XYZ file of C-alpha atoms in Angstrom:
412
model
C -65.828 -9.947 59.504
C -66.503 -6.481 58.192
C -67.154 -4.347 55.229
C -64.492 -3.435 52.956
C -64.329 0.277 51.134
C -64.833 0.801 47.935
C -61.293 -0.189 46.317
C -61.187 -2.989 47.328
C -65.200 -4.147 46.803
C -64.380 -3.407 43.070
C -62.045 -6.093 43.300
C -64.399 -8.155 44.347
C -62.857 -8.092 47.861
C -65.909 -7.239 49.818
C -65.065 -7.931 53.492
C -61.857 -7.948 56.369
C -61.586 -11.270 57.624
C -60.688 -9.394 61.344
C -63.104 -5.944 62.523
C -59.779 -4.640 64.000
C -59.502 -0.410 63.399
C -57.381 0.691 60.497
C -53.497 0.687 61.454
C -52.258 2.793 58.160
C -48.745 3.112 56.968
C -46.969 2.474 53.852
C -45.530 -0.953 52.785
C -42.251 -1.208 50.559
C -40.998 2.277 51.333
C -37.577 0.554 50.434
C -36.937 -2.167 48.688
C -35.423 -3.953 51.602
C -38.989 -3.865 53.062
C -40.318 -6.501 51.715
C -37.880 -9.596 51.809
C -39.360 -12.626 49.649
C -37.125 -16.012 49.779
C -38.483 -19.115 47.873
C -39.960 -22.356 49.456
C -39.345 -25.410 47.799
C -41.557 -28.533 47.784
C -38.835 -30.128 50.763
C -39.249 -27.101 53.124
C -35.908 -25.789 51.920
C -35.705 -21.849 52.169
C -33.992 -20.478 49.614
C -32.263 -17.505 51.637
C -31.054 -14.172 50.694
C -27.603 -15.569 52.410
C -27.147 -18.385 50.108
C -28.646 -22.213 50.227
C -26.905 -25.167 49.788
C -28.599 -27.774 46.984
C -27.883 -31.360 45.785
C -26.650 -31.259 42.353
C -27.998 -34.021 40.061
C -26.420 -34.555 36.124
C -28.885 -33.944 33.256
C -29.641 -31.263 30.694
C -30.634 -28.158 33.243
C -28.529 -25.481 35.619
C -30.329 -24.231 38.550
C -29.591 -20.448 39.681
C -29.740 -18.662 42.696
C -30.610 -15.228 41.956
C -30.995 -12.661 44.608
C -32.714 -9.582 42.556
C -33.384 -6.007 44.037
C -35.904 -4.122 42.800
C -35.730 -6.116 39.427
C -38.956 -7.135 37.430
C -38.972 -11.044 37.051
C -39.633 -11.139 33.792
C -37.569 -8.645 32.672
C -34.667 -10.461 34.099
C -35.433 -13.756 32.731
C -35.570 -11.742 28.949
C -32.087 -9.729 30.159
C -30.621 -12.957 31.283
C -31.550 -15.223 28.060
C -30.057 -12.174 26.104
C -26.593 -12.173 27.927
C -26.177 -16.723 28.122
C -27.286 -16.344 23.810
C -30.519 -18.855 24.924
C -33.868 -18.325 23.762
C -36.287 -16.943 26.574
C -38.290 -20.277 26.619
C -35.099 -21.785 27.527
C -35.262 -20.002 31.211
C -38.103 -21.205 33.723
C -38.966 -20.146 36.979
C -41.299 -21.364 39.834
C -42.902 -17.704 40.114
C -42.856 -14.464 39.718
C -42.143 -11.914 42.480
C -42.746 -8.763 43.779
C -40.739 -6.032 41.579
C -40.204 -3.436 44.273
C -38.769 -6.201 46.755
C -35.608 -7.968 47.490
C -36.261 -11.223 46.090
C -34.709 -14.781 46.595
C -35.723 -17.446 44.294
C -34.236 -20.337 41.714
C -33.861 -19.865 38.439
C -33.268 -22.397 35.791
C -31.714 -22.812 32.345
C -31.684 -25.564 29.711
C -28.100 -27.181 29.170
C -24.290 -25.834 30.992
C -23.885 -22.653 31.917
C -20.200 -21.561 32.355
C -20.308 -17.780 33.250
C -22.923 -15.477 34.448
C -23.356 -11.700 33.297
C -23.379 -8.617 35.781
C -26.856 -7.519 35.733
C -28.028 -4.360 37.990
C -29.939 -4.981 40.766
C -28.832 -8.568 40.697
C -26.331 -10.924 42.749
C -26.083 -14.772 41.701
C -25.182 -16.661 44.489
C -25.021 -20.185 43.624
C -25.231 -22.712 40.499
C -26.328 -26.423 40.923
C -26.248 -29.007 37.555
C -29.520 -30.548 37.599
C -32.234 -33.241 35.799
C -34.914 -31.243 35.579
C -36.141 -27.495 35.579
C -37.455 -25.452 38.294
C -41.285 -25.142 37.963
C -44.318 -23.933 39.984
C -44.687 -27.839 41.218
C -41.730 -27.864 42.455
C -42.171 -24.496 44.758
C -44.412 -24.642 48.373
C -44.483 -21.158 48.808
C -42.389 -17.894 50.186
C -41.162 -16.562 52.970
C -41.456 -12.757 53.775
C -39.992 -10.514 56.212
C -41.787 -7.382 55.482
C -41.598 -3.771 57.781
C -44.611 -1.349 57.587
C -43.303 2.005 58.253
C -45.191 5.323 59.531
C -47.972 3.472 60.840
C -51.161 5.711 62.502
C -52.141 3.345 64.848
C -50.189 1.147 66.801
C -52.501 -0.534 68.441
C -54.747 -1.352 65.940
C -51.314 -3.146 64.190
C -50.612 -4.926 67.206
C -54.852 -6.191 67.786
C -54.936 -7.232 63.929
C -51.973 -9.338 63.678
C -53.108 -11.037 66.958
C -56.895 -11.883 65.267
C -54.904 -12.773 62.057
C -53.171 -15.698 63.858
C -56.810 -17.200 65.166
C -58.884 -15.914 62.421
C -59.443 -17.773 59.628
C -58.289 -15.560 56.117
C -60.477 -15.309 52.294
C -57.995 -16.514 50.238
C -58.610 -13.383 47.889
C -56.516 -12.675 44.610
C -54.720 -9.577 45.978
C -54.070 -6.126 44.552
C -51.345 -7.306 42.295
C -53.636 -9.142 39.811
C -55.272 -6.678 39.316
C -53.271 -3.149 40.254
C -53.921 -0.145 42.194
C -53.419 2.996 40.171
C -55.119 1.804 37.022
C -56.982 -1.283 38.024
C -59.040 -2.174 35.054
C -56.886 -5.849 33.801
C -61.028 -7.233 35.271
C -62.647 -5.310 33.553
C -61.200 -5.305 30.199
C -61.027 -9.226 30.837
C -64.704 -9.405 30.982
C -65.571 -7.270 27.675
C -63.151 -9.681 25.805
C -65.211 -13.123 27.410
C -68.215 -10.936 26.253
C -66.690 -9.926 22.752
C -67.892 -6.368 23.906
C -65.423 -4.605 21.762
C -67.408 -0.978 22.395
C -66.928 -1.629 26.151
C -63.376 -2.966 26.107
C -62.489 0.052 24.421
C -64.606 2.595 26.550
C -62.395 1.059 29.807
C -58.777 1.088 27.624
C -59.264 5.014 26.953
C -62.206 5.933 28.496
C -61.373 5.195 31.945
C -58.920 7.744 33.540
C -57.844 7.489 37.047
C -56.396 10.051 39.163
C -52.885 8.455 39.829
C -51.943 8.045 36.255
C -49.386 10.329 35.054
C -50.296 13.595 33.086
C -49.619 11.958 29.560
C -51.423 9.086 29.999
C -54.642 11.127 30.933
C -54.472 13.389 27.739
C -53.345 10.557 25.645
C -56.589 8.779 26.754
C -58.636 11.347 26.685
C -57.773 12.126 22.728
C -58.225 8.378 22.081
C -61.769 8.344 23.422
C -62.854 11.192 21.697
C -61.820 9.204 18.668
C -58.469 11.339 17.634
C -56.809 7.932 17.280
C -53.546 9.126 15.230
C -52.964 12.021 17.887
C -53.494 9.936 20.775
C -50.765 7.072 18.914
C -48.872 9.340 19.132
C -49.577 11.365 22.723
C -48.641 7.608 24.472
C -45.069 7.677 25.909
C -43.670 3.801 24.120
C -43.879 2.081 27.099
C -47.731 1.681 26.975
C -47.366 -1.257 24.531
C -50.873 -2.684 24.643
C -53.052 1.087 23.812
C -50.418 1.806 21.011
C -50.972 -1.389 19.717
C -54.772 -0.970 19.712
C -54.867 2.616 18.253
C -52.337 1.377 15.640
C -55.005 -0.903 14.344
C -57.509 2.172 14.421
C -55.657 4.540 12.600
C -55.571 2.123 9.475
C -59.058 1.640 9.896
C -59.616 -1.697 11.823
C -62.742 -2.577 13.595
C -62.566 -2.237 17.681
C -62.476 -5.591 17.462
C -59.804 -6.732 15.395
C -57.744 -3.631 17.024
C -58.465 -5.041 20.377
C -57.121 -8.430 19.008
C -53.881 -6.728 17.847
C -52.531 -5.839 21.413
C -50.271 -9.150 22.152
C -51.736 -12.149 23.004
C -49.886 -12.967 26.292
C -51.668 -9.176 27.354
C -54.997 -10.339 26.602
C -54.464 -13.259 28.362
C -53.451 -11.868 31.439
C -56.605 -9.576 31.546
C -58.788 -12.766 31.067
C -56.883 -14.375 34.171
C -57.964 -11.190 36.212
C -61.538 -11.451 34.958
C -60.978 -15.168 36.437
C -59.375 -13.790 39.423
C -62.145 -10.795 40.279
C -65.329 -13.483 39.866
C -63.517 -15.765 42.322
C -62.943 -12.981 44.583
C -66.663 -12.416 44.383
C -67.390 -15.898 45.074
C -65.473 -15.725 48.222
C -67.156 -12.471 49.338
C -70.737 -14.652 48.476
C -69.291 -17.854 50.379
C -68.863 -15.903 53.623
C -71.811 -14.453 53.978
C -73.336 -17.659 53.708
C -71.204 -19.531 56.613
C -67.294 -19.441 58.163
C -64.728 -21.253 55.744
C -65.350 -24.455 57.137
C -67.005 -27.007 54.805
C -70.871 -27.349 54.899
C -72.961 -29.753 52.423
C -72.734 -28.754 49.111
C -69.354 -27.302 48.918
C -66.003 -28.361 47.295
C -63.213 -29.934 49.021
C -59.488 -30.961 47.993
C -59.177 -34.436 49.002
C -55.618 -35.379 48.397
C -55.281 -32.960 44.892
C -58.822 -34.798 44.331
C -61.848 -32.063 44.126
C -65.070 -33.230 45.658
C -68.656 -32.311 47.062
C -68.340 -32.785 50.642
C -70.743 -34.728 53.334
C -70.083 -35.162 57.050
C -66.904 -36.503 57.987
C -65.293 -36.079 54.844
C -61.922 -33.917 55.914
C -60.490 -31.769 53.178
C -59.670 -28.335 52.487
C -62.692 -26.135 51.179
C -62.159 -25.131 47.335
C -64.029 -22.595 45.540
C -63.870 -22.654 41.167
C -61.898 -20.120 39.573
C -64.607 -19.773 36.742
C -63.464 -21.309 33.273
C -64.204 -24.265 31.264
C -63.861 -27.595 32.760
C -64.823 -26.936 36.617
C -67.904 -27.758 38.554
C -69.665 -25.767 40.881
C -70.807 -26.165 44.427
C -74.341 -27.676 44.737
C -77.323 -26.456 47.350
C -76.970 -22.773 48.634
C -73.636 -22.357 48.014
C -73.970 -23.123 44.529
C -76.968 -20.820 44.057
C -75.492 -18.400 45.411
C -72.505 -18.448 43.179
C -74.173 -19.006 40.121
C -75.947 -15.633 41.152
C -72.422 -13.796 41.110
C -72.211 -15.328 37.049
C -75.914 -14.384 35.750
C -75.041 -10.623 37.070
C -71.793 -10.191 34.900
C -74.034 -11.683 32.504
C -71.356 -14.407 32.071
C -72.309 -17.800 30.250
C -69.845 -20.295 31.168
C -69.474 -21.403 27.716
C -67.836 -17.860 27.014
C -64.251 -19.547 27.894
C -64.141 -22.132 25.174
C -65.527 -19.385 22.657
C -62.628 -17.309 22.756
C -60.020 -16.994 19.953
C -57.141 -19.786 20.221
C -54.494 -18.684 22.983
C -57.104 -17.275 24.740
C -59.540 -19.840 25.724
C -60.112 -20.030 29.599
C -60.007 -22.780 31.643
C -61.127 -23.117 35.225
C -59.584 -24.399 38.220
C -60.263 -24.892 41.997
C -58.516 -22.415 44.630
C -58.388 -22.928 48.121
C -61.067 -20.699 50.404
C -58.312 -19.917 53.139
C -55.251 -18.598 53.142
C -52.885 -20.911 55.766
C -50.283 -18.028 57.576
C -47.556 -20.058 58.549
C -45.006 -18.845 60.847
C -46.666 -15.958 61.915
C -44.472 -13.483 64.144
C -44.258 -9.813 64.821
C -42.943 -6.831 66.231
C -45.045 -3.713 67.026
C -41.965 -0.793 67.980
C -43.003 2.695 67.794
C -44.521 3.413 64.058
C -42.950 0.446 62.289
C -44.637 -2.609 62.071
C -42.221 -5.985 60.917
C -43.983 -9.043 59.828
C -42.553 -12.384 59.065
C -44.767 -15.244 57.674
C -44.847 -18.381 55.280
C -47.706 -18.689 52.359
C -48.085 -21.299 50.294
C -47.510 -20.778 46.369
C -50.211 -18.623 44.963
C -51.272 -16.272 47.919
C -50.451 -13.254 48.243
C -49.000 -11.505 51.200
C -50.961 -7.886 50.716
C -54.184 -9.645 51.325
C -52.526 -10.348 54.895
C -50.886 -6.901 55.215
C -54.866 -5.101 54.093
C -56.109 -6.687 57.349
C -53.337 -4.514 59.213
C -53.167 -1.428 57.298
C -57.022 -1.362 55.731
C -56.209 1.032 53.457
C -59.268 3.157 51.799
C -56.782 4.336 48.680
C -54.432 1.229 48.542
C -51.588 3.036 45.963
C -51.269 5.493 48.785
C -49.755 2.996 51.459
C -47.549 1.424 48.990
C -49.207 -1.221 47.680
């Protein structure tokens, strides 16, 4: 174990699982770089070559949809739009990586007889079936994923051989939170707060080197309160600031501005709030001890969540803070209720929030379980295929490779 730079301790990821030297290169240099096919619950890979499925009547068609370089969610709103089917109508098991090629299973209430010609994306199968596809009914992905213009060969090649003994932090990675303006936390923890001064000062305030030119002077006006010029400085694509400043220029309180920027965007920087204070309690839980089970901690017994004692097997299970979760007891518990008193974080904060955006917690798994793990070390390319279950995420392998000190700038 060893100490993580600065990035990636503001995420709350505070250590390397492996104290291997710093490999470098860039991930997703092309989108056929990172390759990400769909698990289901039966072990059945859903291929970029096409899967074979046992169709069942009822009310629901599944979807095979290879996408490249295609946002999920866009799709699923491009897709509704071309069947005449409201969005709701669509589900998915998860959403993928947007500069990828990505195979997954989409689904859609009732008969579908045709399917539109959408860039980016090939549909390679359709199944009739009795139910949609939904997170519970996904184990995890499969990626095949090349690391090009790596520094250090040797450092790939001694990483990926620790990673296959060493036991992983299960850490939200870079995605939830982002890597050229990664502030989703941060904002996330004014709202709990109902700090609408500081929530602000981080929306405009905050201006990071990577962000383009207009988003820097746009920001910049907006914090030195020239609200109508900065409205109008924003290029349209930055829904959730124009949507704020809107509510300024007619006069609204930071508040009630903050509260005008769409619900299902506040609620996603909540969720990294979540994300970065279980990061932190992961950081916390290995200093304490290795991510095996001592007294006092959580365990998953069979989807059940309990305080372990000797001889008890189960997988160890840290809270993702939010109403309706317990915490560890004896060290481990102090020591993570530590990590809440210095946000300054009352756990009753989730409940108090406005309706649609009250938090609820939930229990995450300390470890992340590589399955599959093989590689190839050729020269300076690096290729990597691997299994994770639903709900990890593969950079938080690949960082142990490449340990980048300025994440953006090796791709991720």
């Amino acid at each position: 174990m060893m100490e993580a730079p600065p990035f990636d301790k503001s995420l709350g990821m505070q250590y390397y699982a492996t104290d291997t030297c710093p490999a470098g290169g860039r991930i997703k240099e092309r989108v056929e770089d990172f390759v990400v096919e769909e698990i289901l619950k039966d072990g059945t890979v859903v291929s970029v070559n096409g899967v074979a499925l046992t169709p069942r009547v009822g009310n629901w068609t599944w979807i095979h949809v290879v996408k490249r370089g295609v946002d999920t969610l866009k799709f699923v709103l491009r897709l509704a739009k071309a069947l005449g089917v409201n969005p709701r109508d669509i589900s998915i098991g998860g959403i993928k990586d947007t500069r990828a090629v990505t195979s997954q299973i989409v689904s859609v209430r009732g008969t579908v007889s045709s399917l539109p010609q959408i860039p980016g994306v090939e549909f390679l199968g359709m199944w009739p079936m009795d139910r949609p596809i939904t997170p519970a009914e996904i184990y995890g992905n499969r990626f095949t994923i090349v690391v090009r213009g790596v520094d250090r060969a040797d450092c790939a090649a001694e990483a990926l051989a620790a990673l296959a003994k060493t036991p992983i932090p299960n850490y939200y990675g870079y995605q939830r939170f982002g890597t050229v303006r990664p502030v989703g936390h941060l904002l996330g923890l004014a709202l709990l707060k109902k700090d609408a001064e500081a929530f602000f000062d981080v929306m405009f305030c905050k201006i990071f080197p990577r962000e383009s030119e207009a988003a820097k002077r746009a920001r910049e006006l907006a914090c030195r309160g020239e609200y109508a010029k900065a409205l109008e400085a924003f290029p349209k694509r930055f829904l959730e600031e124009r949507a704020f400043l809107r509510k300024l220029v007619e006069g609204a309180d930071l508040w009630n501005a903050a509260m005008a920027i769409p619900g299902q965007i506040l609620k996603i920087y909540i969720e990294a709030a979540q994300s970065y204070v279980f990061n932190l309690f992961l950081s916390r839980r290995m200093e304490l001890a290795p991510l095996e089970p001592v007294e006092g901690d959580l365990v998953d017994v069979g989807g059940q969540v309990a305080y372990y004692v000797e001889g008890l097997a189960g997988d160890l299970v840290l809270p993702v803070p939010g109403a309706g979760v317990k915490m560890p007891r004896g060290r481990v518990g102090e020591a993570l209720v530590r990590v809440v008193k210095d946000l300054g974080l009352d756990p009753a904060l989730f409940l108090k929030m406005p309706r649609g955006l009250r938090a609820y917690g939930s229990y995450r798994r300390a470890r992340l379980d590589v399955g599959q793990l093989e590689y190839k070390v050729a020269g300076g390319e690096v290729e990597i295929r691997m299994t994770l279950p639903r709900g990890s995420y593969a950079t938080v392998v690949l960082r142990e490779v490449v340990k980048p000190v300025d994440p953006a700038a090796h791709g991720f």
